[in-house]
Amino acid sequence: QVQLVESGGGLVQAGGSLRLSCAASGSIVSVNVMGWYRQAPGKQREMVAIITSDGTTNYPDSVKGRFNISRDNARNTVYLQMNSLKPEDTAVYYCNLVVWIAGRPNTYWGQGTQVSVSS
């Protein structure tokens, strides 16, 4: 069984920074994708950043240049550094892990951490 434990959310003023962490434990194969998604009230969950096990990253335009995702493969931990935060970044942020077993993707989610940005 895989568990994802997030930390680092909170309240910050616009223009500020926060760093989220997510530690994965359990049966994790080395080739995987880790990432962060967010969901604001009344909106669909959206991808914020993803990183493959070889370090390839992807961001939507809304956060590109402000957010940076990184990972420590030895610790199965992924980080999200969020800079120049805006009120529209307010959401619950979820850690995500996708591992491929026998050619099939298995997806795991963290419990979510609240990020609130005041104007």
PDB file of C-alpha atoms in Angstrom:
ATOM      1  CA  GLN A   1       0.000   0.000   0.000  1.00  0.00           C
ATOM      2  CA  VAL A   2       1.194   3.511  -0.836  1.00  0.00           C
ATOM      3  CA  GLN A   3       0.732   6.526   1.415  1.00  0.00           C
ATOM      4  CA  LEU A   4       1.350  10.169   0.588  1.00  0.00           C
ATOM      5  CA  VAL A   5       1.788  12.647   3.417  1.00  0.00           C
ATOM      6  CA  GLU A   6       1.771  16.347   2.593  1.00  0.00           C
ATOM      7  CA  SER A   7       2.956  19.307   4.595  1.00  0.00           C
ATOM      8  CA  GLY A   8       3.665  22.995   4.168  1.00  0.00           C
ATOM      9  CA  GLY A   9       0.352  24.626   3.381  1.00  0.00           C
ATOM     10  CA  GLY A  10      -0.872  27.760   5.100  1.00  0.00           C
ATOM     11  CA  LEU A  11      -1.907  31.372   4.767  1.00  0.00           C
ATOM     12  CA  VAL A  12       0.305  33.877   2.989  1.00  0.00           C
ATOM     13  CA  GLN A  13      -0.070  37.355   1.556  1.00  0.00           C
ATOM     14  CA  ALA A  14      -0.045  37.950  -2.163  1.00  0.00           C
ATOM     15  CA  GLY A  15       3.506  38.026  -3.441  1.00  0.00           C
ATOM     16  CA  GLY A  16       4.691  35.658  -0.763  1.00  0.00           C
ATOM     17  CA  SER A  17       6.083  32.149  -0.966  1.00  0.00           C
ATOM     18  CA  LEU A  18       5.275  28.708   0.366  1.00  0.00           C
ATOM     19  CA  ARG A  19       6.931  25.333   0.019  1.00  0.00           C
ATOM     20  CA  LEU A  20       4.929  22.141  -0.029  1.00  0.00           C
ATOM     21  CA  SER A  21       6.392  18.712   0.652  1.00  0.00           C
ATOM     22  CA  CYS A  22       5.001  15.257   0.023  1.00  0.00           C
ATOM     23  CA  ALA A  23       6.595  12.071   1.255  1.00  0.00           C
ATOM     24  CA  ALA A  24       5.578   8.768  -0.297  1.00  0.00           C
ATOM     25  CA  SER A  25       5.904   5.466   1.522  1.00  0.00           C
ATOM     26  CA  GLY A  26       5.051   1.886   0.697  1.00  0.00           C
ATOM     27  CA  SER A  27       5.602  -0.197  -2.418  1.00  0.00           C
ATOM     28  CA  ILE A  28       6.930   2.344  -4.889  1.00  0.00           C
ATOM     29  CA  VAL A  29       8.612   1.331  -8.087  1.00  0.00           C
ATOM     30  CA  SER A  30      11.482   3.490  -9.226  1.00  0.00           C
ATOM     31  CA  VAL A  31       9.860   4.656 -12.468  1.00  0.00           C
ATOM     32  CA  ASN A  32       7.005   6.938 -11.619  1.00  0.00           C
ATOM     33  CA  VAL A  33       5.552  10.407 -11.906  1.00  0.00           C
ATOM     34  CA  MET A  34       4.958  12.644  -8.921  1.00  0.00           C
ATOM     35  CA  GLY A  35       3.048  15.856  -8.991  1.00  0.00           C
ATOM     36  CA  TRP A  36       0.805  18.446  -7.460  1.00  0.00           C
ATOM     37  CA  TYR A  37      -2.772  19.254  -8.305  1.00  0.00           C
ATOM     38  CA  ARG A  38      -5.105  21.804  -6.820  1.00  0.00           C
ATOM     39  CA  GLN A  39      -8.809  22.308  -6.418  1.00  0.00           C
ATOM     40  CA  ALA A  40     -10.455  25.609  -5.609  1.00  0.00           C
ATOM     41  CA  PRO A  41     -14.057  25.788  -4.356  1.00  0.00           C
ATOM     42  CA  GLY A  42     -16.497  25.221  -7.192  1.00  0.00           C
ATOM     43  CA  LYS A  43     -13.747  24.327  -9.663  1.00  0.00           C
ATOM     44  CA  GLN A  44     -12.329  21.153 -11.090  1.00  0.00           C
ATOM     45  CA  ARG A  45      -9.066  19.729  -9.879  1.00  0.00           C
ATOM     46  CA  GLU A  46      -6.221  20.925 -12.093  1.00  0.00           C
ATOM     47  CA  MET A  47      -2.604  19.974 -12.567  1.00  0.00           C
ATOM     48  CA  VAL A  48      -0.092  22.402 -11.061  1.00  0.00           C
ATOM     49  CA  ALA A  49       3.193  20.633 -11.700  1.00  0.00           C
ATOM     50  CA  ILE A  50       4.468  17.154 -12.436  1.00  0.00           C
ATOM     51  CA  ILE A  51       7.921  15.628 -12.451  1.00  0.00           C
ATOM     52  CA  THR A  52       9.035  12.264 -13.763  1.00  0.00           C
ATOM     53  CA  SER A  53      11.560  10.031 -12.056  1.00  0.00           C
ATOM     54  CA  ASP A  54      14.232  11.261 -14.490  1.00  0.00           C
ATOM     55  CA  GLY A  55      13.477  14.893 -13.643  1.00  0.00           C
ATOM     56  CA  THR A  56      11.362  16.025 -16.571  1.00  0.00           C
ATOM     57  CA  THR A  57       8.873  18.665 -15.456  1.00  0.00           C
ATOM     58  CA  ASN A  58       5.681  20.156 -16.789  1.00  0.00           C
ATOM     59  CA  TYR A  59       3.673  23.182 -15.668  1.00  0.00           C
ATOM     60  CA  PRO A  60       0.551  24.933 -16.900  1.00  0.00           C
ATOM     61  CA  ASP A  61       0.968  28.522 -18.059  1.00  0.00           C
ATOM     62  CA  SER A  62      -0.820  29.801 -14.949  1.00  0.00           C
ATOM     63  CA  VAL A  63       2.112  28.861 -12.688  1.00  0.00           C
ATOM     64  CA  LYS A  64       5.043  28.700 -15.092  1.00  0.00           C
ATOM     65  CA  GLY A  65       7.894  30.877 -13.867  1.00  0.00           C
ATOM     66  CA  ARG A  66       6.433  31.118 -10.346  1.00  0.00           C
ATOM     67  CA  PHE A  67       6.287  27.491  -9.176  1.00  0.00           C
ATOM     68  CA  ASN A  68       9.099  24.964  -9.172  1.00  0.00           C
ATOM     69  CA  ILE A  69       8.730  21.238  -8.603  1.00  0.00           C
ATOM     70  CA  SER A  70      11.598  19.052  -7.490  1.00  0.00           C
ATOM     71  CA  ARG A  71      12.058  15.609  -6.036  1.00  0.00           C
ATOM     72  CA  ASP A  72      14.391  13.533  -3.928  1.00  0.00           C
ATOM     73  CA  ASN A  73      14.224  10.018  -5.342  1.00  0.00           C
ATOM     74  CA  ALA A  74      16.171   8.524  -2.440  1.00  0.00           C
ATOM     75  CA  ARG A  75      13.488   9.780  -0.051  1.00  0.00           C
ATOM     76  CA  ASN A  76      10.507   9.398  -2.411  1.00  0.00           C
ATOM     77  CA  THR A  77       9.685  13.007  -1.676  1.00  0.00           C
ATOM     78  CA  VAL A  78       8.420  15.727  -3.968  1.00  0.00           C
ATOM     79  CA  TYR A  79       8.506  19.442  -3.272  1.00  0.00           C
ATOM     80  CA  LEU A  80       6.638  22.411  -4.690  1.00  0.00           C
ATOM     81  CA  GLN A  81       8.204  25.818  -4.238  1.00  0.00           C
ATOM     82  CA  MET A  82       5.570  28.479  -4.854  1.00  0.00           C
ATOM     83  CA  ASN A  83       6.698  32.063  -5.339  1.00  0.00           C
ATOM     84  CA  SER A  84       4.878  35.264  -6.225  1.00  0.00           C
ATOM     85  CA  LEU A  85       1.666  33.757  -4.967  1.00  0.00           C
ATOM     86  CA  LYS A  86      -1.622  35.264  -6.101  1.00  0.00           C
ATOM     87  CA  PRO A  87      -5.091  35.113  -4.537  1.00  0.00           C
ATOM     88  CA  GLU A  88      -6.176  32.887  -7.420  1.00  0.00           C
ATOM     89  CA  ASP A  89      -3.655  30.289  -6.234  1.00  0.00           C
ATOM     90  CA  THR A  90      -5.879  29.692  -3.212  1.00  0.00           C
ATOM     91  CA  ALA A  91      -6.948  26.051  -3.228  1.00  0.00           C
ATOM     92  CA  VAL A  92      -6.472  22.686  -1.629  1.00  0.00           C
ATOM     93  CA  TYR A  93      -3.263  21.240  -3.022  1.00  0.00           C
ATOM     94  CA  TYR A  94      -3.009  17.481  -3.495  1.00  0.00           C
ATOM     95  CA  CYS A  95       0.087  15.387  -3.937  1.00  0.00           C
ATOM     96  CA  ASN A  96      -0.155  12.766  -6.670  1.00  0.00           C
ATOM     97  CA  LEU A  97       1.862   9.666  -7.494  1.00  0.00           C
ATOM     98  CA  VAL A  98       1.487   7.487 -10.563  1.00  0.00           C
ATOM     99  CA  VAL A  99       3.343   4.204 -10.768  1.00  0.00           C
ATOM    100  CA  TRP A 100       3.171   1.685 -13.563  1.00  0.00           C
ATOM    101  CA  ILE A 101       2.721  -1.935 -12.531  1.00  0.00           C
ATOM    102  CA  ALA A 102       2.454  -4.595 -15.243  1.00  0.00           C
ATOM    103  CA  GLY A 103       1.973  -1.790 -17.743  1.00  0.00           C
ATOM    104  CA  ARG A 104      -0.991  -0.255 -15.927  1.00  0.00           C
ATOM    105  CA  PRO A 105      -0.965   3.101 -14.150  1.00  0.00           C
ATOM    106  CA  ASN A 106      -1.798   3.116 -10.463  1.00  0.00           C
ATOM    107  CA  THR A 107      -2.696   6.521  -9.061  1.00  0.00           C
ATOM    108  CA  TYR A 108      -2.419   7.631  -5.457  1.00  0.00           C
ATOM    109  CA  TRP A 109      -3.453  10.890  -3.792  1.00  0.00           C
ATOM    110  CA  GLY A 110      -2.510  12.664  -0.616  1.00  0.00           C
ATOM    111  CA  GLN A 111      -5.081  14.038   1.796  1.00  0.00           C
ATOM    112  CA  GLY A 112      -4.628  17.618   0.597  1.00  0.00           C
ATOM    113  CA  THR A 113      -3.208  20.730   2.192  1.00  0.00           C
ATOM    114  CA  GLN A 114      -4.853  24.150   2.161  1.00  0.00           C
ATOM    115  CA  VAL A 115      -3.059  27.081   0.593  1.00  0.00           C
ATOM    116  CA  SER A 116      -4.688  30.456   1.099  1.00  0.00           C
ATOM    117  CA  VAL A 117      -3.369  33.665  -0.438  1.00  0.00           C
ATOM    118  CA  SER A 118      -4.747  36.958   0.803  1.00  0.00           C
ATOM    119  CA  SER A 119      -4.798  40.110  -1.294  1.00  0.00           C
TER     120      SER A 119
END
